């Protein structure tokens, strides 16, 4: 009963400030929601109360004389006494004098308007400019007071540092620092976003820096060709993602601050599609009128989490994905209708449900609210279907060059069997199919595989097959079955490929490998593995797929090594002059047959069969050590040293020596 009485003390308005009645009744159990509000309110009140108590105790606390000087109370009362000619006290006359002193203190500090600020102004600055000696304090008012400085004790000269003028060594006020001119960049939130590391760097310098980085990282493997830049390195991203939140009573949208989950509000972005930014801004403005609450990661309440916008480069089609924490979307039909009225260019709208407490943007379930649920675009003369979860390069201009270079380096003549690993929606494989005999695509994402199958049908490509499987497992299965391919096209994620996959490439006898990489570090790692198994990098072609950022896309051509020279020998077997008898070859082969490796297990089995007793491995190791034999075969050598060594009996020593003679070890 006590719990309910506490509950009803909470004003009803307090509850409805947090969420609308519709959200309380439809999205989450109302009692959990109320309990959470009460906890937050109680915790907040306790925190405020504790802070006030701490401040009160700290203000009352006076330092011991001779150590830290007098308290600010003493200094302030002395200052009030000098200003009014009377010592500060509690009588009405003295209180009036104190108020006048407060007023003068406030006038000297134009920004302070309350008594606490005036007191800080009158006494707080004493602490910044030296310590009182505990006996006497000199105070200067007048000109120095007009300059907002009050000195007690010894005169202190501040050292040059943060907030100080480098020439005069004087501290600059906060107002002067704010007035100081600051260099303006192209984006006001670039330092917080962290997405565009090179935004304020001239584009020519960006390309030069990336070229030198690729040369330093990959130059030891092969030649690094000149990087392919863009004519217009802005607003190239055709995929835009915005995270939504709530701040100061208003919905906000933007990006996560670098290495945090703090939302940085963003209206427009220098590398994102401008129409996509405009649509996101429209959605943000509609939330209040439709009473849609944004999702709160801390409490787990709210509806809208993210908005994803994808735009076709050649088709101009636009897909909007609304990521919600619940499948219940109040007034979704009216919301979609209003959004389409403001942006009739939208082709399809999809609701994606993500109720997991993870960093993943998209969930598993989707509902098509308008249109087909996907858009189509054209790349290298082929049409491709793009769904919300499909991987599709975000820079279509550079992608045209990237894939064109990959197909060119593959050197297809129409007779090759090609494997497209990590194929996504089948872009590279479908483009290569017209120049190859057969193409096999493998992709782990089931949605992407479905799109790939549809893309092949849409482009009337019949010599390609797609498999939904892990690329490494698929390659290992091909190698185990003895299957072969001529060319491997691989475009792995930023984490790179696996050693097992690379070794399987050699097992399927691929002559050429085209490695498309978005991670130069992992590319360098994988090239080292390729070289070990006989593949030589022939060249690296960098592509600036992501201008204004530190990322670089690369295409690498690898060819299987061939012998530098050949020696031709004709040998005839049989009986007669000039021929080598087969029997003599067999005898020589038997004579030069390598000896079987003698193991400890073989020695122990021989002794037990001949002498009828067992010997420990440590005994065999000791006999071998005494005979000066190599000890690399002793499995218990380390364990022997950790324990007191046991010595074999003379009988067992002779048995071990007999076994070593039998196996021709001695």
XYZ file of C-alpha atoms in Angstrom:
666
model
C 0.000 0.000 0.000
C 2.929 2.277 0.697
C 4.114 1.816 -2.866
C 0.796 2.979 -4.308
C 0.662 6.014 -2.018
C 4.124 6.988 -3.250
C 2.981 6.531 -6.823
C -0.029 8.820 -6.556
C 2.122 11.645 -5.220
C 3.658 11.982 -8.678
C 1.810 14.677 -10.673
C 0.058 13.370 -13.738
C 1.755 16.006 -15.871
C 5.151 14.554 -14.900
C 4.229 11.253 -16.510
C 2.880 12.750 -19.704
C 5.999 14.869 -20.098
C 7.920 11.640 -20.687
C 5.654 10.055 -23.293
C 2.188 10.227 -24.748
C -0.624 8.027 -23.446
C -0.593 6.121 -26.723
C 3.039 5.105 -26.216
C 2.454 4.070 -22.607
C -0.468 1.817 -23.534
C 0.818 0.356 -26.805
C 4.596 0.249 -26.811
C 5.581 -0.893 -23.307
C 3.861 -2.148 -20.125
C 2.705 0.988 -18.353
C 3.798 -0.101 -14.911
C 7.431 -0.611 -16.021
C 7.355 2.816 -17.555
C 6.006 4.480 -14.387
C 8.503 2.673 -12.164
C 11.360 3.795 -14.391
C 10.204 7.439 -14.196
C 9.950 7.239 -10.408
C 13.434 5.784 -10.147
C 14.884 8.509 -12.343
C 13.065 11.224 -10.397
C 14.126 9.866 -7.011
C 17.698 9.410 -8.168
C 17.781 12.945 -9.540
C 16.400 14.480 -6.322
C 18.881 12.557 -4.200
C 21.751 13.684 -6.422
C 20.724 17.339 -6.202
C 20.318 17.096 -2.434
C 23.741 15.498 -2.030
C 25.369 18.147 -4.226
C 23.802 20.941 -2.163
C 24.944 19.380 1.103
C 28.488 18.986 -0.212
C 28.612 22.604 -1.384
C 27.225 23.812 1.940
C 29.788 21.866 3.947
C 32.650 22.984 1.707
C 31.608 26.641 2.037
C 31.357 26.449 5.809
C 34.676 24.621 6.126
C 37.508 26.981 7.147
C 41.167 26.063 6.558
C 43.545 26.001 9.481
C 45.464 29.231 10.004
C 49.052 29.145 8.799
C 48.404 26.388 6.282
C 45.923 27.518 3.681
C 45.182 31.036 4.918
C 41.796 32.384 5.913
C 38.492 31.213 4.514
C 36.613 33.157 1.863
C 34.055 34.126 4.532
C 36.726 35.970 6.524
C 38.113 37.696 3.449
C 34.689 38.737 2.243
C 33.625 40.116 5.627
C 36.863 42.094 5.828
C 36.287 43.457 2.330
C 32.676 44.420 3.180
C 33.944 46.140 6.319
C 36.411 48.243 4.365
C 33.776 49.164 1.783
C 31.109 50.101 4.364
C 33.324 51.113 7.251
C 31.635 48.486 9.429
C 32.223 44.835 10.104
C 29.741 42.496 8.457
C 27.138 41.289 10.895
C 23.506 40.282 11.312
C 21.885 43.583 12.374
C 19.465 45.289 9.993
C 21.848 48.187 9.443
C 24.735 45.860 8.759
C 22.610 43.767 6.391
C 21.766 46.924 4.437
C 25.453 47.747 4.149
C 26.146 44.201 2.994
C 23.500 44.474 0.266
C 25.170 47.650 -0.999
C 28.497 45.790 -1.062
C 26.870 42.949 -2.992
C 25.492 45.474 -5.463
C 28.921 47.058 -6.049
C 30.440 43.608 -6.529
C 27.813 42.758 -9.111
C 28.426 45.976 -11.016
C 32.135 45.210 -11.211
C 31.301 41.860 -12.807
C 28.811 42.612 -15.575
C 27.706 38.996 -16.007
C 27.080 37.999 -12.386
C 23.506 38.726 -11.306
C 23.037 36.707 -8.137
C 24.568 36.923 -4.679
C 26.534 33.693 -5.046
C 28.156 34.930 -8.254
C 28.914 38.293 -6.635
C 30.483 36.549 -3.696
C 32.546 34.382 -6.047
C 33.564 37.522 -7.869
C 34.505 39.323 -4.683
C 36.356 36.427 -3.071
C 36.754 33.578 -5.514
C 39.341 35.299 -7.669
C 41.576 35.676 -4.638
C 42.369 31.982 -4.865
C 43.599 32.302 -8.481
C 46.237 34.950 -7.733
C 48.127 33.612 -4.745
C 47.596 32.492 -1.153
C 47.135 34.606 1.951
C 49.940 34.306 4.477
C 47.524 33.684 7.357
C 48.529 36.898 9.121
C 47.769 39.838 6.886
C 46.343 40.379 3.434
C 46.754 43.372 1.165
C 43.723 44.201 -0.950
C 43.739 46.601 -3.865
C 40.623 48.207 -5.252
C 40.208 51.092 -7.597
C 41.895 50.738 -10.957
C 42.713 47.106 -10.467
C 39.154 46.458 -9.317
C 37.799 48.039 -12.466
C 39.871 45.539 -14.444
C 38.134 42.662 -12.656
C 41.251 41.758 -10.656
C 41.547 41.532 -6.874
C 44.904 40.638 -5.348
C 45.424 39.261 -1.848
C 48.825 38.526 -0.390
C 51.818 38.378 -2.707
C 51.510 39.602 -6.240
C 51.379 36.621 -8.570
C 52.501 36.636 -12.209
C 50.723 33.892 -14.145
C 52.855 31.740 -16.392
C 52.204 31.484 -20.082
C 49.892 28.541 -20.736
C 46.339 27.750 -21.740
C 44.308 30.942 -21.925
C 47.404 33.153 -21.664
C 48.695 35.632 -24.185
C 51.984 34.376 -25.684
C 53.444 37.898 -25.872
C 52.405 39.546 -22.614
C 51.968 36.415 -20.534
C 48.665 37.745 -19.176
C 45.627 35.523 -18.826
C 42.848 36.120 -21.318
C 39.307 36.231 -20.036
C 36.717 33.747 -21.269
C 34.981 36.532 -23.174
C 38.223 37.449 -24.975
C 38.818 33.813 -25.878
C 35.330 33.560 -27.349
C 35.850 36.767 -29.321
C 39.176 35.502 -30.707
C 38.787 34.592 -34.398
C 38.731 30.847 -35.045
C 39.465 29.100 -38.299
C 36.185 27.894 -39.762
C 36.083 24.519 -41.489
C 33.717 23.172 -44.097
C 31.732 21.251 -41.466
C 30.979 22.563 -37.950
C 30.830 19.071 -36.417
C 33.741 17.425 -38.247
C 35.870 17.366 -35.077
C 33.126 15.474 -33.202
C 31.817 13.234 -35.961
C 35.186 11.766 -36.919
C 33.882 10.553 -40.271
C 35.721 13.045 -42.502
C 39.289 13.120 -41.247
C 40.637 15.021 -44.273
C 37.710 17.380 -44.915
C 39.695 20.592 -44.387
C 42.663 19.325 -46.421
C 42.904 20.237 -50.137
C 41.823 17.290 -52.253
C 45.127 17.116 -54.129
C 46.949 16.721 -50.807
C 44.492 13.998 -49.760
C 45.302 11.976 -52.876
C 49.021 12.488 -52.384
C 48.809 11.318 -48.767
C 46.791 8.220 -49.663
C 49.194 7.391 -52.486
C 52.169 7.529 -50.121
C 50.329 5.393 -47.564
C 49.614 2.705 -50.166
C 53.218 2.835 -51.368
C 54.518 2.415 -47.836
C 52.129 -0.410 -47.009
C 52.066 -2.386 -50.275
C 55.143 -1.214 -52.185
C 57.224 -4.170 -50.990
C 54.880 -6.610 -52.731
C 54.535 -5.046 -56.171
C 54.153 -1.798 -58.090
C 51.560 0.649 -56.739
C 49.921 2.555 -59.591
C 48.573 6.103 -59.309
C 45.414 6.569 -57.269
C 42.155 7.271 -59.115
C 40.532 10.419 -57.696
C 37.175 12.144 -58.265
C 36.325 15.280 -60.209
C 33.759 16.284 -57.556
C 34.689 14.751 -54.174
C 31.559 15.959 -52.323
C 28.027 14.576 -51.780
C 28.957 11.241 -53.352
C 27.376 8.864 -50.814
C 24.118 7.408 -52.141
C 23.438 5.690 -48.806
C 22.727 7.924 -45.796
C 22.132 6.743 -42.239
C 20.856 8.991 -39.439
C 20.403 8.075 -35.786
C 17.520 9.750 -33.937
C 17.359 10.980 -30.361
C 15.748 13.530 -28.045
C 17.339 16.630 -26.546
C 15.858 19.663 -24.778
C 12.326 18.722 -25.708
C 13.054 18.376 -29.421
C 13.821 15.434 -31.689
C 17.339 15.426 -33.132
C 19.016 13.391 -35.854
C 22.608 12.999 -36.879
C 25.569 10.722 -36.316
C 27.246 9.123 -33.344
C 30.181 11.024 -31.932
C 33.435 9.221 -32.629
C 33.925 6.192 -30.338
C 30.747 7.009 -28.362
C 26.967 6.731 -28.622
C 26.449 10.457 -28.092
C 24.377 11.872 -30.939
C 25.858 14.813 -32.843
C 22.995 16.731 -34.542
C 23.625 17.087 -38.280
C 21.487 19.047 -40.725
C 23.587 18.477 -43.846
C 26.757 16.508 -44.563
C 29.455 17.387 -47.090
C 29.794 13.805 -48.375
C 26.162 12.632 -48.226
C 23.474 12.893 -50.892
C 21.710 16.232 -50.421
C 18.244 14.916 -51.239
C 18.666 12.195 -48.601
C 19.603 14.814 -45.984
C 16.524 16.816 -46.954
C 14.229 13.786 -46.484
C 15.739 13.026 -43.074
C 15.133 16.630 -42.003
C 11.500 16.356 -43.115
C 10.997 13.179 -41.068
C 12.525 14.855 -38.025
C 10.111 17.760 -38.347
C 7.078 15.455 -38.657
C 7.685 13.549 -35.416
C 6.195 16.168 -33.099
C 2.927 16.541 -34.993
C 2.479 12.748 -35.156
C 3.511 12.355 -31.481
C 6.227 9.858 -32.334
C 8.863 9.549 -29.645
C 12.482 8.845 -30.577
C 14.222 5.856 -29.019
C 16.253 6.268 -25.821
C 19.129 3.787 -25.532
C 19.434 4.270 -21.765
C 15.809 3.552 -20.875
C 14.829 1.396 -23.845
C 11.687 3.462 -24.516
C 10.607 5.263 -27.644
C 9.838 4.235 -31.206
C 12.052 5.686 -33.957
C 15.711 4.615 -33.790
C 17.257 5.214 -37.217
C 16.401 6.358 -40.721
C 18.192 4.923 -43.746
C 17.916 6.540 -47.192
C 19.312 4.969 -50.392
C 19.219 6.665 -53.786
C 19.883 5.132 -57.200
C 22.595 7.019 -59.084
C 21.263 6.456 -62.598
C 17.616 5.609 -61.851
C 17.047 8.341 -59.255
C 14.835 5.965 -57.238
C 14.753 6.590 -53.474
C 14.176 4.095 -50.667
C 13.434 5.216 -47.089
C 13.877 2.728 -44.236
C 12.333 3.634 -40.851
C 14.008 1.577 -38.118
C 11.686 1.275 -35.115
C 12.009 -0.421 -31.742
C 8.511 -1.885 -31.965
C 6.321 -3.230 -34.777
C 3.505 -0.977 -33.527
C 3.712 2.236 -35.562
C 0.871 4.636 -34.596
C -0.742 6.374 -37.580
C 1.801 4.838 -39.947
C -0.485 5.169 -42.975
C -1.021 8.874 -42.357
C 2.693 9.315 -41.658
C 3.635 7.663 -44.957
C 1.032 9.701 -46.825
C 2.304 12.970 -45.356
C 5.920 12.064 -46.137
C 5.051 11.218 -49.749
C 3.191 14.504 -50.157
C 6.315 16.406 -49.135
C 8.638 14.151 -51.158
C 6.810 12.560 -54.106
C 10.178 11.401 -55.477
C 10.299 8.602 -52.854
C 9.921 5.219 -54.567
C 9.433 2.945 -51.552
C 9.170 3.129 -47.749
C 10.057 0.192 -45.488
C 9.657 -0.258 -41.731
C 12.469 -2.299 -40.168
C 11.984 -3.593 -36.600
C 15.075 -3.652 -34.381
C 14.281 -4.328 -30.709
C 17.766 -5.535 -29.797
C 20.005 -3.611 -27.426
C 23.007 -3.749 -29.762
C 24.845 -1.415 -32.113
C 23.309 -3.076 -35.166
C 21.252 -0.618 -37.193
C 18.865 -3.015 -38.952
C 16.792 -5.784 -37.409
C 15.550 -9.043 -38.909
C 11.887 -8.194 -39.593
C 10.605 -5.754 -42.196
C 7.244 -4.392 -43.363
C 6.791 -2.627 -46.689
C 4.741 0.509 -46.042
C 4.805 1.834 -49.598
C 6.139 0.646 -52.956
C 7.986 -2.588 -53.771
C 10.367 -2.609 -50.820
C 13.454 -2.159 -53.017
C 14.938 0.154 -55.628
C 16.858 -0.514 -58.848
C 20.016 1.062 -60.188
C 22.340 0.588 -63.152
C 26.063 -0.138 -62.959
C 28.459 -0.976 -65.822
C 25.507 -1.544 -68.145
C 23.691 -3.983 -65.813
C 20.612 -3.423 -63.644
C 20.693 -4.268 -59.941
C 17.998 -4.574 -57.293
C 18.873 -3.023 -53.918
C 16.968 -3.951 -50.748
C 17.455 -2.433 -47.260
C 20.029 -5.043 -46.149
C 21.868 -5.447 -49.457
C 25.526 -4.484 -49.754
C 25.999 -1.974 -52.548
C 28.935 0.378 -53.009
C 28.103 3.877 -51.730
C 30.063 5.752 -54.409
C 28.650 4.740 -57.818
C 31.008 6.969 -59.827
C 34.151 5.322 -58.456
C 32.515 1.885 -58.421
C 32.164 2.012 -62.214
C 35.933 2.435 -62.521
C 36.701 -0.093 -59.758
C 34.690 -2.960 -61.252
C 35.762 -2.109 -64.782
C 39.419 -2.335 -63.752
C 38.797 -5.654 -61.960
C 37.214 -7.239 -65.067
C 40.005 -5.850 -67.246
C 42.741 -7.340 -65.033
C 41.002 -10.730 -64.996
C 41.757 -11.055 -68.714
C 38.635 -13.073 -69.495
C 38.400 -14.631 -72.966
C 35.064 -16.441 -72.679
C 36.495 -19.856 -71.733
C 37.140 -19.324 -68.015
C 35.341 -20.671 -64.988
C 35.086 -17.775 -62.519
C 34.382 -17.803 -58.778
C 32.899 -14.581 -57.340
C 33.555 -14.807 -53.586
C 31.814 -12.441 -51.120
C 29.591 -11.565 -54.103
C 26.903 -9.499 -52.314
C 24.049 -8.870 -54.742
C 26.169 -10.297 -57.576
C 27.499 -7.055 -59.066
C 31.003 -8.160 -60.141
C 29.920 -11.677 -61.129
C 27.016 -10.516 -63.301
C 29.219 -7.920 -65.013
C 31.873 -10.606 -65.669
C 29.368 -13.248 -66.852
C 29.201 -11.890 -70.394
C 32.962 -12.464 -70.790
C 33.268 -15.844 -69.020
C 32.134 -19.400 -69.654
C 30.659 -19.886 -66.160
C 30.414 -17.831 -62.968
C 29.827 -19.129 -59.430
C 28.818 -16.620 -56.750
C 28.914 -17.264 -53.000
C 27.524 -14.937 -50.305
C 26.577 -15.441 -46.644
C 23.766 -12.838 -46.536
C 20.543 -14.590 -47.607
C 18.798 -11.311 -48.557
C 21.708 -10.386 -50.821
C 21.610 -13.833 -52.472
C 17.898 -13.421 -53.238
C 18.651 -10.044 -54.803
C 21.534 -11.585 -56.779
C 19.247 -14.253 -58.257
C 16.722 -11.584 -59.261
C 19.495 -9.428 -60.715
C 20.684 -12.316 -62.895
C 17.136 -12.844 -64.184
C 16.647 -9.130 -64.765
C 19.823 -8.993 -66.880
C 19.030 -12.301 -68.632
C 22.294 -13.860 -67.401
C 22.041 -17.654 -67.527
C 25.643 -18.778 -66.980
C 25.809 -17.811 -63.297
C 24.844 -19.650 -60.105
C 24.628 -18.304 -56.550
C 25.138 -20.145 -53.262
C 24.241 -18.908 -49.779
C 27.245 -20.021 -47.753
C 30.340 -18.795 -45.954
C 33.043 -18.130 -48.539
C 35.732 -20.022 -46.621
C 33.572 -23.099 -46.060
C 32.450 -23.098 -49.693
C 36.025 -22.909 -50.982
C 37.154 -25.706 -48.669
C 34.295 -27.891 -49.926
C 35.294 -27.186 -53.525
C 38.909 -28.073 -52.765
C 37.918 -31.290 -50.969
C 35.782 -32.399 -53.910
C 38.578 -31.742 -56.412
C 36.688 -28.948 -58.159
C 38.701 -26.310 -60.040
C 38.294 -22.721 -61.268
C 40.389 -20.482 -63.491
C 39.803 -17.046 -61.944
C 38.842 -15.981 -58.420
C 37.196 -12.568 -57.926
C 37.087 -11.687 -54.227
C 35.738 -8.592 -52.477
C 35.873 -9.420 -48.733
C 34.770 -7.083 -45.915
C 37.191 -4.708 -44.195
C 38.404 -7.550 -41.944
C 39.856 -9.278 -45.005
C 39.791 -12.942 -45.972
C 40.964 -16.021 -44.040
C 44.084 -18.149 -44.350
C 41.930 -21.221 -44.996
C 40.210 -19.469 -47.909
C 43.525 -18.413 -49.446
C 44.976 -21.924 -49.190
C 41.807 -23.306 -50.774
C 42.364 -20.933 -53.716
C 45.583 -22.802 -54.453
C 43.811 -26.145 -53.988
C 41.228 -25.328 -56.690
C 44.149 -24.401 -58.999
C 43.093 -20.831 -59.736
C 45.534 -19.214 -62.166
C 44.464 -15.617 -61.499
C 43.118 -13.862 -58.411
C 41.546 -10.383 -58.448
C 41.471 -9.037 -54.890
C 39.218 -5.993 -54.308
C 39.923 -4.602 -50.839
C 38.602 -1.783 -48.661
C 41.147 -2.450 -45.875
C 44.816 -1.885 -46.870
C 46.116 -3.338 -43.591
C 44.285 -6.636 -43.979
C 45.149 -6.658 -47.683
C 48.867 -6.526 -46.850
C 48.374 -9.398 -44.413
C 46.551 -11.541 -46.997
C 49.092 -10.792 -49.735
C 51.767 -12.270 -47.485
C 49.778 -15.516 -47.256
C 49.211 -15.570 -51.024
C 52.950 -15.233 -51.659
C 53.713 -18.195 -49.406
C 51.476 -20.506 -51.441
C 52.821 -19.439 -54.820
C 50.816 -16.374 -55.909
C 52.726 -13.273 -56.978
C 51.113 -9.790 -56.750
C 51.503 -8.127 -60.153
C 50.202 -4.655 -59.300
C 48.017 -2.515 -57.021
C 45.502 0.021 -58.366
C 44.218 2.357 -55.574
C 40.815 4.014 -55.981
C 39.659 6.934 -53.816
C 36.225 5.488 -53.107
C 35.735 7.637 -49.980
C 37.064 11.208 -50.470
C 37.502 13.380 -47.353
C 38.129 10.215 -45.276
C 41.145 8.026 -44.563
C 39.744 4.976 -46.380
C 41.064 3.687 -49.704
C 39.751 0.961 -52.026
C 42.269 -1.116 -53.992
C 42.341 -3.689 -56.798
C 45.200 -6.212 -56.825
C 46.140 -8.689 -59.557
C 47.763 -11.942 -58.386
C 49.082 -14.639 -60.711
C 50.304 -18.114 -59.882
C 54.093 -18.423 -60.092
C 55.629 -20.228 -63.062
C 59.074 -21.795 -63.371
C 61.778 -19.449 -64.642
C 63.273 -22.119 -66.953
C 62.654 -25.681 -68.104
C 64.955 -28.676 -68.776
C 63.674 -31.283 -71.215
C 64.907 -34.867 -70.625
C 63.915 -37.939 -72.648
C 64.179 -41.229 -70.716
C 63.402 -44.660 -72.195
C 62.697 -47.620 -69.937
C 63.063 -51.286 -70.882
C 65.699 -53.821 -71.953
C 68.384 -53.062 -74.509
C 71.109 -50.561 -75.296
C 70.434 -47.005 -74.202
C 67.462 -48.007 -72.076
C 67.120 -48.151 -68.299
C 65.865 -51.484 -66.888
C 62.790 -51.117 -64.740
C 64.049 -53.699 -62.203
C 67.226 -51.758 -61.516
C 65.206 -48.598 -60.936
C 63.070 -50.420 -58.369
C 66.169 -51.742 -56.564
C 67.772 -48.311 -56.406
C 64.528 -46.809 -55.155
C 64.361 -49.414 -52.394
C 67.994 -48.788 -51.457
C 67.499 -45.062 -51.222
C 64.145 -45.313 -49.491
C 64.103 -42.981 -46.447
C 64.167 -44.689 -43.105
C 61.019 -44.881 -41.070
C 60.968 -42.462 -38.158
C 61.485 -44.257 -34.863
C 59.092 -43.133 -32.151
C 59.063 -43.664 -28.398
C 55.935 -45.738 -28.791
C 57.719 -48.174 -31.139
C 60.621 -48.575 -28.686
C 58.274 -49.204 -25.752
C 56.253 -51.784 -27.700
C 59.429 -53.615 -28.787
C 60.750 -53.835 -25.204
C 57.419 -54.988 -23.794
C 57.082 -57.706 -26.462
C 60.668 -59.012 -26.055
C 61.410 -58.523 -22.340
C 57.942 -58.540 -20.808
C 58.171 -55.254 -18.890
C 57.375 -51.629 -19.620
C 59.727 -48.656 -19.648
C 58.881 -45.015 -19.086
C 59.480 -42.425 -21.780
C 61.768 -40.558 -19.397
C 64.015 -43.648 -19.182
C 64.350 -43.796 -22.965
C 65.137 -40.076 -23.027
C 67.852 -40.481 -20.383
C 69.530 -43.337 -22.276
C 69.457 -41.320 -25.491
C 70.893 -38.327 -23.649
C 73.728 -40.434 -22.230
C 74.481 -41.796 -25.710
C 74.604 -38.272 -27.155
C 71.558 -38.753 -29.396
C 69.313 -35.791 -30.406
C 66.516 -35.116 -27.936
C 63.948 -33.359 -30.158
C 61.763 -36.475 -30.079
C 61.446 -36.516 -26.279
C 57.842 -35.502 -25.479
C 58.355 -35.308 -21.714
C 61.628 -33.393 -21.664
C 60.053 -30.326 -20.060
C 58.106 -32.323 -17.496
C 61.310 -34.151 -16.491
C 62.990 -30.959 -15.390
C 60.056 -29.971 -13.178
C 60.274 -33.193 -11.131
C 63.099 -35.156 -9.478
C 64.625 -37.258 -12.241
C 64.153 -41.037 -11.952
C 66.911 -43.298 -13.254
C 66.275 -46.639 -14.991
C 67.660 -49.893 -13.646
C 70.639 -51.482 -15.462
C 68.286 -54.130 -16.854
C 66.050 -51.521 -18.443
C 69.050 -49.587 -19.763
C 70.237 -52.669 -21.651
C 66.734 -53.304 -22.995
C 66.498 -49.719 -24.294
C 69.914 -49.967 -25.965
C 68.853 -53.239 -27.594
C 65.756 -51.555 -28.993
C 67.805 -48.642 -30.332
C 70.139 -51.096 -32.068
C 67.171 -52.969 -33.503
C 65.762 -49.795 -35.052
C 69.257 -48.772 -36.263
C 69.331 -45.660 -34.115
C 72.770 -46.670 -32.792
